[in-house]
PDB file of C-alpha atoms in Angstrom:
ATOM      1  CA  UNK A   4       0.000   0.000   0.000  1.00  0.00           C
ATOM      2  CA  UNK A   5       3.228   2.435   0.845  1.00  0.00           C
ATOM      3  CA  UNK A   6       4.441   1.718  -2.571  1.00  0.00           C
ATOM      4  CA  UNK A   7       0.914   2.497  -4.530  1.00  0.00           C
ATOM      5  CA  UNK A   8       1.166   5.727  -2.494  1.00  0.00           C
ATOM      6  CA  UNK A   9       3.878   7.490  -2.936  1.00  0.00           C
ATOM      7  CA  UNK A  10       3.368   6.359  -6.755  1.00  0.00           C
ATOM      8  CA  UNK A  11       0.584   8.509  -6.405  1.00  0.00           C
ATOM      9  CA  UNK A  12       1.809  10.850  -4.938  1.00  0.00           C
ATOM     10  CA  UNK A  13       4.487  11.404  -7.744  1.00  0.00           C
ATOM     11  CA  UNK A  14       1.862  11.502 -10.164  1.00  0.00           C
ATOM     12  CA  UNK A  15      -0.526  13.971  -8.949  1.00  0.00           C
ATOM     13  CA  UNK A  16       2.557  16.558  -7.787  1.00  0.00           C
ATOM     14  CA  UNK A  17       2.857  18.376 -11.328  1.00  0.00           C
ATOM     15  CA  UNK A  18      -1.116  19.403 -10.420  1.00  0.00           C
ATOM     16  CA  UNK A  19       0.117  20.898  -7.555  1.00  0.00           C
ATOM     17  CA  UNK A  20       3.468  22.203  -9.071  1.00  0.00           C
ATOM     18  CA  UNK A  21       1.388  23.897 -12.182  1.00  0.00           C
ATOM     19  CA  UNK A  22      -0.648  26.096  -9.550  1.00  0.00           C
ATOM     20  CA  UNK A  23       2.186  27.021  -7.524  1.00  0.00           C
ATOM     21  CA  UNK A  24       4.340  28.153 -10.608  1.00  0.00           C
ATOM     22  CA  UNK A  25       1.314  29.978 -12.100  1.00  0.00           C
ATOM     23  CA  UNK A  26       1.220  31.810  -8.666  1.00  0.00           C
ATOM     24  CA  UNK A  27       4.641  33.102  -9.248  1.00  0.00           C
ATOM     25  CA  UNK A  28       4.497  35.690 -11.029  1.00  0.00           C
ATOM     26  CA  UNK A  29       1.857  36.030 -14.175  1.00  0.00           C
ATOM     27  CA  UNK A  30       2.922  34.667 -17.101  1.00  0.00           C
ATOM     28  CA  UNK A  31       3.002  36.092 -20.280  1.00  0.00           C
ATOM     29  CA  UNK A  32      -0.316  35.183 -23.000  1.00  0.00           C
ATOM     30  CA  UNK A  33       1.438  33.289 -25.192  1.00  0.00           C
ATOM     31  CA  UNK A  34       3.793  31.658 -22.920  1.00  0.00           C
ATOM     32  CA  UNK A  35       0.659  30.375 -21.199  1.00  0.00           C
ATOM     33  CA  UNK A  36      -0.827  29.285 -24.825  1.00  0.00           C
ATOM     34  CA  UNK A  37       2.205  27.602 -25.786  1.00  0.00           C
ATOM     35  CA  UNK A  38       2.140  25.599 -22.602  1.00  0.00           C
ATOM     36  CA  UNK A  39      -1.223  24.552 -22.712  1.00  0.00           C
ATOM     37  CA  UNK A  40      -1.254  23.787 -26.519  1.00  0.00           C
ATOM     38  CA  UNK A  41       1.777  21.678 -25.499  1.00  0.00           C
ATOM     39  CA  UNK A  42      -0.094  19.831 -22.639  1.00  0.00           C
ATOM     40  CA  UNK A  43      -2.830  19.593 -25.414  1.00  0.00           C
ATOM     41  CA  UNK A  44      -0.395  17.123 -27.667  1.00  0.00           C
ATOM     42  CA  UNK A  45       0.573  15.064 -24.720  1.00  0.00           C
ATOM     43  CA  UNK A  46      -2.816  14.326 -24.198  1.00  0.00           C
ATOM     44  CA  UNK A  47      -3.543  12.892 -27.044  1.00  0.00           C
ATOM     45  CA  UNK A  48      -0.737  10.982 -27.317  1.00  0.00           C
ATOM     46  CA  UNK A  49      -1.790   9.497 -23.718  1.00  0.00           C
ATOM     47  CA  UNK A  50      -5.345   8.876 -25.125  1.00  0.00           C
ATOM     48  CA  UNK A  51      -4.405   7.166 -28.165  1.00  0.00           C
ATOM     49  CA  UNK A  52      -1.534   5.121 -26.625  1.00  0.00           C
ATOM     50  CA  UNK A  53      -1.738   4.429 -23.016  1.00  0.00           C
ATOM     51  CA  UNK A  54      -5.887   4.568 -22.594  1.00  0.00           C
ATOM     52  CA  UNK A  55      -7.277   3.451 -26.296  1.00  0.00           C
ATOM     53  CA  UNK A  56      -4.943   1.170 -27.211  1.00  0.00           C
ATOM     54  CA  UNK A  57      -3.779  -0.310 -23.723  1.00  0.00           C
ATOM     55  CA  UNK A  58      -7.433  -0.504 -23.277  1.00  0.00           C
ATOM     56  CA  UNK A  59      -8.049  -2.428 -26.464  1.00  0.00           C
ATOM     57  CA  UNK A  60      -5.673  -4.889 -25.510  1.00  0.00           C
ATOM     58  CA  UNK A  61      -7.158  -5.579 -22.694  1.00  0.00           C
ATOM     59  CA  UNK A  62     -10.372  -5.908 -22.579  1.00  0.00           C
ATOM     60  CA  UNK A  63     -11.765  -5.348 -26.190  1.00  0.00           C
ATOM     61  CA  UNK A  64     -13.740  -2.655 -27.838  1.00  0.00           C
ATOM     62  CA  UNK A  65     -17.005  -3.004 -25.937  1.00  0.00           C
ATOM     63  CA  UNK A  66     -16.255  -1.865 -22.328  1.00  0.00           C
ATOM     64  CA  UNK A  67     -13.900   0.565 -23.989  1.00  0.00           C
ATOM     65  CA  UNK A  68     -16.505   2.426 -26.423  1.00  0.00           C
ATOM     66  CA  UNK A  69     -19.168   2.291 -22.840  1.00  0.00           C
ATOM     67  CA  UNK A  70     -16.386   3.928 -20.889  1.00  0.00           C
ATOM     68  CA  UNK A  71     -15.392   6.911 -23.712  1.00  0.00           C
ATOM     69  CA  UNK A  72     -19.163   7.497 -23.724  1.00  0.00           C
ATOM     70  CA  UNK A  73     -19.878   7.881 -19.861  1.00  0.00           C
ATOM     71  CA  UNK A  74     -16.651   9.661 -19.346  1.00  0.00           C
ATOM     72  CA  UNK A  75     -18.171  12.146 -22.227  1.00  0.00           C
ATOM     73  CA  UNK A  76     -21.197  12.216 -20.700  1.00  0.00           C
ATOM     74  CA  UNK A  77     -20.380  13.011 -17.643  1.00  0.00           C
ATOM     75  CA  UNK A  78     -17.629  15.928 -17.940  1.00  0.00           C
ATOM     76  CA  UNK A  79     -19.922  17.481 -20.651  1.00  0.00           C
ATOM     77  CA  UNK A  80     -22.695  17.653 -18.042  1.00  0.00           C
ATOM     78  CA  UNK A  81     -20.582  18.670 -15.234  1.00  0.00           C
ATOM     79  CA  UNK A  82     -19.018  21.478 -17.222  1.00  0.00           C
ATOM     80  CA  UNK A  83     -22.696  22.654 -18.177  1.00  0.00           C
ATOM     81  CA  UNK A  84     -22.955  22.788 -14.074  1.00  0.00           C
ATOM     82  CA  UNK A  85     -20.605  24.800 -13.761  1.00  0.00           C
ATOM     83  CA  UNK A  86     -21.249  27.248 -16.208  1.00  0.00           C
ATOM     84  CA  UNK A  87     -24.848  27.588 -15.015  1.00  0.00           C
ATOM     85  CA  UNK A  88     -23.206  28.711 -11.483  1.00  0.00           C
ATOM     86  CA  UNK A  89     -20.477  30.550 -13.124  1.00  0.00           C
ATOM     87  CA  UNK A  90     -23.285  32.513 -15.103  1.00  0.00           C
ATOM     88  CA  UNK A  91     -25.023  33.521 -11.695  1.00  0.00           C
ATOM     89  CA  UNK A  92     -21.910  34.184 -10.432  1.00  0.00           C
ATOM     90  CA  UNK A  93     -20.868  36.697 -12.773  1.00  0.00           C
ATOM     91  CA  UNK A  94     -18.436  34.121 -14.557  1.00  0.00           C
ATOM     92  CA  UNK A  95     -15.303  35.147 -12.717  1.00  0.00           C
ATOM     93  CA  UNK A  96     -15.507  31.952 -10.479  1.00  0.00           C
ATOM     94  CA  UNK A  97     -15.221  29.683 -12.914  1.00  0.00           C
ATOM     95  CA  UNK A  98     -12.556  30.924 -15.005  1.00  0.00           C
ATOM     96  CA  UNK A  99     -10.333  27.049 -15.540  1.00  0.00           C
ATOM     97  CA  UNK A 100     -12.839  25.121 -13.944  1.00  0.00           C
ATOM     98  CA  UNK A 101     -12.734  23.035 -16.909  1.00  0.00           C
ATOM     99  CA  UNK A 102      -8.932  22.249 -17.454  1.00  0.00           C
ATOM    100  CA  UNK A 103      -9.233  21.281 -13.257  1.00  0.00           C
ATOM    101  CA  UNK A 104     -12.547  19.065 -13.471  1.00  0.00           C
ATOM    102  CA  UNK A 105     -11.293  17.431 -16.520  1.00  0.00           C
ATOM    103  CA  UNK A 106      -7.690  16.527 -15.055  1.00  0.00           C
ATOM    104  CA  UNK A 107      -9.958  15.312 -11.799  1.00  0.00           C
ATOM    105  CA  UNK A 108     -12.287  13.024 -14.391  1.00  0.00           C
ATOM    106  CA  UNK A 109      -9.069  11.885 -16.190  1.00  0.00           C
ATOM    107  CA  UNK A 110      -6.846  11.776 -13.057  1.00  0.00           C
ATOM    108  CA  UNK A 111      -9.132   9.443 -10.732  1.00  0.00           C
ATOM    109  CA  UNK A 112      -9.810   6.154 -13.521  1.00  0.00           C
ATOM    110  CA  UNK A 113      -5.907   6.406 -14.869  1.00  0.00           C
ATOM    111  CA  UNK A 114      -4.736   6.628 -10.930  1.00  0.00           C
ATOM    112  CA  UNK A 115      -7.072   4.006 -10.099  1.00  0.00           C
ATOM    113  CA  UNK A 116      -5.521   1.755 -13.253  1.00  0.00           C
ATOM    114  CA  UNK A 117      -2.293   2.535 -11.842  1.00  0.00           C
ATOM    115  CA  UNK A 118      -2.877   1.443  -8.472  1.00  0.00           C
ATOM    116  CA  UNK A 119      -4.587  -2.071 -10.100  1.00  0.00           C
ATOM    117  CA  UNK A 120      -1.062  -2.373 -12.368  1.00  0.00           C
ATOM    118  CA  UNK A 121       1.023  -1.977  -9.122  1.00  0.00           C
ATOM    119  CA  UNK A 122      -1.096  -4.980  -7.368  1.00  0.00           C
ATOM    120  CA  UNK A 123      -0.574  -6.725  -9.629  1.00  0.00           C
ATOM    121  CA  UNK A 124       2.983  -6.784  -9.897  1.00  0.00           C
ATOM    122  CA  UNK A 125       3.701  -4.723 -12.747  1.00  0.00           C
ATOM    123  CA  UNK A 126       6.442  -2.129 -12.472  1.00  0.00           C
ATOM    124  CA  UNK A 127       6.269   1.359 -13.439  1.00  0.00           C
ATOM    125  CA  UNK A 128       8.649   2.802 -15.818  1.00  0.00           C
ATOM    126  CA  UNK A 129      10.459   6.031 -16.328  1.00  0.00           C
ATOM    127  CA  UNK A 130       8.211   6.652 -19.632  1.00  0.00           C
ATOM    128  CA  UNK A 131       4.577   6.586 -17.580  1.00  0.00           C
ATOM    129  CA  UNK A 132       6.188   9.122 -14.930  1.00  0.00           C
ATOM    130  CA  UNK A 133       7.475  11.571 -17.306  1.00  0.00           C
ATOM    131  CA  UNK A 134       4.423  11.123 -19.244  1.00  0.00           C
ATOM    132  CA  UNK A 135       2.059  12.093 -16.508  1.00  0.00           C
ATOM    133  CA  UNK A 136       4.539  15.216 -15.505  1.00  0.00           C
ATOM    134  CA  UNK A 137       4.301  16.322 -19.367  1.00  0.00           C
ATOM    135  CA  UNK A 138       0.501  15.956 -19.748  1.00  0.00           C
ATOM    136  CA  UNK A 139      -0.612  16.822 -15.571  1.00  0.00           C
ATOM    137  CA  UNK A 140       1.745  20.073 -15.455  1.00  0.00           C
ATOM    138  CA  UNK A 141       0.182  22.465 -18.487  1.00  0.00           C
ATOM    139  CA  UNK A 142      -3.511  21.372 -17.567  1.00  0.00           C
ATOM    140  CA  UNK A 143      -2.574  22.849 -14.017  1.00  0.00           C
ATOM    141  CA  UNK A 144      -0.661  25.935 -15.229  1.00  0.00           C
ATOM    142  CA  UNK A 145      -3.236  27.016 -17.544  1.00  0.00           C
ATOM    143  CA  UNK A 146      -6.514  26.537 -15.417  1.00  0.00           C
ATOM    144  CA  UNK A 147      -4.274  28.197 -12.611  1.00  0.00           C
ATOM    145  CA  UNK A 148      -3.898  31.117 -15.026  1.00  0.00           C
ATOM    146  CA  UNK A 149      -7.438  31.291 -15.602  1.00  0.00           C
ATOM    147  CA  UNK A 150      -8.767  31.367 -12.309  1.00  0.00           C
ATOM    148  CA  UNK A 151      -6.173  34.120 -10.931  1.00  0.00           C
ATOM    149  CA  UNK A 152      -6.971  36.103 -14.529  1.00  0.00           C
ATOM    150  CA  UNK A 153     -10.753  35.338 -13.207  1.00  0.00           C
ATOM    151  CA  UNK A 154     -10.018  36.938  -9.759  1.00  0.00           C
ATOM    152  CA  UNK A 155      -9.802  33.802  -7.308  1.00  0.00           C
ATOM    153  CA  UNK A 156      -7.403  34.405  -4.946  1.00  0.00           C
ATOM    154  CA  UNK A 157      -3.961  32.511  -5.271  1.00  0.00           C
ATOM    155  CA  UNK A 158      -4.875  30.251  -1.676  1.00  0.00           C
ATOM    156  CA  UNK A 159      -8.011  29.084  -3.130  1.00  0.00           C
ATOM    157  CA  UNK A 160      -6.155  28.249  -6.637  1.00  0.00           C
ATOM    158  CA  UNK A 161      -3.416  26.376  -4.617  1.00  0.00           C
ATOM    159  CA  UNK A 162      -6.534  24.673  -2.560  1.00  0.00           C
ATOM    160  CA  UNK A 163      -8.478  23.734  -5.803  1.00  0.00           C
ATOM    161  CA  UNK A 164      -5.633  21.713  -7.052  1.00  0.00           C
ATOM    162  CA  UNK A 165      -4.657  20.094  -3.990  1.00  0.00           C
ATOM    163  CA  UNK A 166      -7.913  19.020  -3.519  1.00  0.00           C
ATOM    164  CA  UNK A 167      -7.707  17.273  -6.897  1.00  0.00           C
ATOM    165  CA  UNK A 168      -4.319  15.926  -6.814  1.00  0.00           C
ATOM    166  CA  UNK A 169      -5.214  14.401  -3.040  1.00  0.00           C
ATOM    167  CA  UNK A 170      -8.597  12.358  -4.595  1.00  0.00           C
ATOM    168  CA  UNK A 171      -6.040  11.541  -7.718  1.00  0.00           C
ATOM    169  CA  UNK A 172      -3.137  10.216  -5.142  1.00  0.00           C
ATOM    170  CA  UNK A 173      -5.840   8.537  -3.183  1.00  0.00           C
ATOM    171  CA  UNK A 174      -7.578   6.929  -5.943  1.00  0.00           C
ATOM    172  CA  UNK A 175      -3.774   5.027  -6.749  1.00  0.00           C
ATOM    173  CA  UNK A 176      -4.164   3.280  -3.358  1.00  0.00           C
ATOM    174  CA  UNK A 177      -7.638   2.770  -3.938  1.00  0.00           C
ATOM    175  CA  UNK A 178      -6.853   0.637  -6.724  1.00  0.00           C
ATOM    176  CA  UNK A 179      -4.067  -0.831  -5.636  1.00  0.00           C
ATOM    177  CA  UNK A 180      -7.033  -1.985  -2.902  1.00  0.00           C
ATOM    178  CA  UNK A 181      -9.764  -2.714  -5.371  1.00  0.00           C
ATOM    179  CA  UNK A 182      -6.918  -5.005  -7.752  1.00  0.00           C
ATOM    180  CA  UNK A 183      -8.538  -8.379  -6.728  1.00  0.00           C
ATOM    181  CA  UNK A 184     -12.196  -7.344  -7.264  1.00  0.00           C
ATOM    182  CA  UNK A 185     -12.157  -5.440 -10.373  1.00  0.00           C
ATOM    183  CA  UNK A 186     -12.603  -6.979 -13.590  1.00  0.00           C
ATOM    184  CA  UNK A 187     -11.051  -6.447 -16.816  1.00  0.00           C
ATOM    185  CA  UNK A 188     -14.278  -4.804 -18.266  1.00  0.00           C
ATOM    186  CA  UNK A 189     -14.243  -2.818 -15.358  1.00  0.00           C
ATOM    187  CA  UNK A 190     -10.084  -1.715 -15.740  1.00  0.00           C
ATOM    188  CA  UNK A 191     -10.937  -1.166 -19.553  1.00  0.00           C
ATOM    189  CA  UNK A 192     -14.125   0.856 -19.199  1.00  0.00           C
ATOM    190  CA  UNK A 193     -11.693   3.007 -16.577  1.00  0.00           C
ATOM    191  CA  UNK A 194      -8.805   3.714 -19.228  1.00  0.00           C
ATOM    192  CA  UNK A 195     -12.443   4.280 -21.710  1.00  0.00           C
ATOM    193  CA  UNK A 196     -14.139   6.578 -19.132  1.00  0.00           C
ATOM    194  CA  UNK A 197     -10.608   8.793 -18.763  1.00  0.00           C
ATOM    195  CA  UNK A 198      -9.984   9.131 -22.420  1.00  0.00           C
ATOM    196  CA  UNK A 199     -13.727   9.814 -23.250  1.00  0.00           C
ATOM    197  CA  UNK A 200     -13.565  13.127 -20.108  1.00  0.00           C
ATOM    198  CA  UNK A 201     -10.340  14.471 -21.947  1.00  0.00           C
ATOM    199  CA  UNK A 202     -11.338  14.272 -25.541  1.00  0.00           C
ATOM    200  CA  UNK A 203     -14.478  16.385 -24.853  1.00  0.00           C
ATOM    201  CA  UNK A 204     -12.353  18.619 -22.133  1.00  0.00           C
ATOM    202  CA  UNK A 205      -9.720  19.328 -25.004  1.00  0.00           C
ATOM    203  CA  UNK A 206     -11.776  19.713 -27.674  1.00  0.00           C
ATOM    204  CA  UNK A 207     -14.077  22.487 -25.384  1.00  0.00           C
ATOM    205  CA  UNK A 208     -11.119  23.910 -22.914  1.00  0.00           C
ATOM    206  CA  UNK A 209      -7.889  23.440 -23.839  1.00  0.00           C
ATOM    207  CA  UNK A 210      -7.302  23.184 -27.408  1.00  0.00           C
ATOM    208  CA  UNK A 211      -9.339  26.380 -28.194  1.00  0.00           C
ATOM    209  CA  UNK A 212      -8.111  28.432 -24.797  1.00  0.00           C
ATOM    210  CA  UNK A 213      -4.386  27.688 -25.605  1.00  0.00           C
ATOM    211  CA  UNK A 214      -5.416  28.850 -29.693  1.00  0.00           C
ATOM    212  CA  UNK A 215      -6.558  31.952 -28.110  1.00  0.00           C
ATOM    213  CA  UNK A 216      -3.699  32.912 -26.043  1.00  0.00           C
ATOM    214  CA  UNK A 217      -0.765  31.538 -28.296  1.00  0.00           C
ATOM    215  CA  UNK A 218      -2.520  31.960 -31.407  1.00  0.00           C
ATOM    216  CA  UNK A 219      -0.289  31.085 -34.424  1.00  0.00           C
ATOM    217  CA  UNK A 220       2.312  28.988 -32.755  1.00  0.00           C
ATOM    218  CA  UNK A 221      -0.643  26.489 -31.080  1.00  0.00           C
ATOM    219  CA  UNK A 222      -0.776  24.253 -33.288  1.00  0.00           C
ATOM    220  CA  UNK A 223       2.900  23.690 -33.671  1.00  0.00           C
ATOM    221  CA  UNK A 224       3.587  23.727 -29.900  1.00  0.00           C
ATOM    222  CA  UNK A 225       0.602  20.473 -29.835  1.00  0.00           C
ATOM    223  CA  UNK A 226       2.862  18.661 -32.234  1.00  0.00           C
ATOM    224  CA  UNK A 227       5.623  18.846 -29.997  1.00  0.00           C
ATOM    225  CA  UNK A 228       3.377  17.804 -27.331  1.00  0.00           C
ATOM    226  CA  UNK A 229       2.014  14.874 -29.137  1.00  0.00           C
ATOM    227  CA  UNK A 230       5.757  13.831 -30.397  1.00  0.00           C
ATOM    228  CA  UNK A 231       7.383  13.917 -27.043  1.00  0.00           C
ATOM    229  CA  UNK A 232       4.555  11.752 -25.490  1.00  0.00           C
ATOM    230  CA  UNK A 233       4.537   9.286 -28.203  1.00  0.00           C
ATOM    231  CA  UNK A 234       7.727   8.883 -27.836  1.00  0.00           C
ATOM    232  CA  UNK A 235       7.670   8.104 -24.380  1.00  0.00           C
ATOM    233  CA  UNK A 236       4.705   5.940 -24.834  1.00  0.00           C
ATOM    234  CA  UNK A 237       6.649   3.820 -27.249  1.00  0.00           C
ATOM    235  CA  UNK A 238      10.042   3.650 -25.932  1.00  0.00           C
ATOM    236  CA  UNK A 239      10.522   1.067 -23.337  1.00  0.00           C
ATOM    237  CA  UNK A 240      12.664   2.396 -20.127  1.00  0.00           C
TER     238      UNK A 240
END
């Protein structure tokens, strides 16, 4: 249980890390849109490779497709939430709510496979760590950004992501606990349900906030997002 921990520990920190260096200093525009479009390419690369295809292997298409549907389901209706109380709010409140609920909907099944991998004997590798700093640290910078832009105060930003990177950490020993109960349909509709939260999240948040802030260099700064990623995702360590 120590072990599935601190592994989860080390992959929720760059949430933590992203608010604290976004409550720095503030960041340039473009740095910020640069950052996020390159957080953007890693997680894609992490949905195609380490969710879909991982997934596919293991359990087949059906429990896969079920999970990328409830996963969209759910962060499209819990982003709709929040809107609604942003609106009545005045909108200032809920300025990167999105880039923080999605890494919580994404964060919580991929933790949880992480803890079942871990009970199970498999090791974790070098790639999957660095892959998780390169995809968990822009998500945090940029909603970070976004909420102090949006007025909420730099303890509450800090507290929002702690919050999430303490259920993600949690969730590793959770299914480091869970290993012996949960199926394969179950483990697959998990890596589903994660990849089906962040294609909707990047498609609605991320891709289009980091287009507005880095404008012409967002699309190049995803490809190097994607390519590092992939890389990682396919070289064994």
């Amino acid at each position: 249980m120590i072990e599935s921990l601190l592994w989860g520990v080390v992959g929720a920190a760059p949430l933590v890390l992203g608010a604290v260096l976004a409550g720095l200093r503030r960041w340039p525009d473009r740095l910020i849109g640069i950052v996020l479009g390159f957080g953007a390419g890693a997680l894609v690369a992490s949905i195609a490779f380490e969710l879909w295809e991982e997934g596919l292997q293991q359990g087949g298409p059906l429990p896969l497709v079920l999970g990328v549907v409830l996963g969209a389901a759910v962060y499209f209706v819990a982003d709709r939430l929040v809107e609604r109380r942003a609106a009545k709010a005045g909108g200032a409140a809920a300025a990167g709510v999105p880039l923080a609920l999605g890494a919580l909907l994404d964060g919580v099944p991929e933790q949880l496979v992480l803890g079942f991998g871990l009970a199970d004997g498999q090791g974790v590798s070098i790639a999957l760590v660095v892959a998780i700093f390169v995809s968990n640290l822009p998500e945090s910078v940029g909603s970070s950004a976004d909420l102090l832009d949006g007025g909420v105060k730099k303890p509450a930003v800090l507290g929002i992501w702690s919050a999430v990177a303490v259920v993600c950490a949690l969730s590793t020993v959770l299914g480091w606990a869970l290993a012996d109960v949960a199926t394969v349909g179950v483990r697959t509709g998990l890596n589903g349900f994660a990849a089906g939260a962040l294609l909707v999240m990047l498609v609605d948040s991320m891709v289009p906030e980091a287009q507005r802030r880095a404008k012409d260099v967002a699309g190049v700064a995803t490809v190097f997002g994607f390519a590092l990623a992939a890389g990682l995702a396919t070289v064994p360590f």
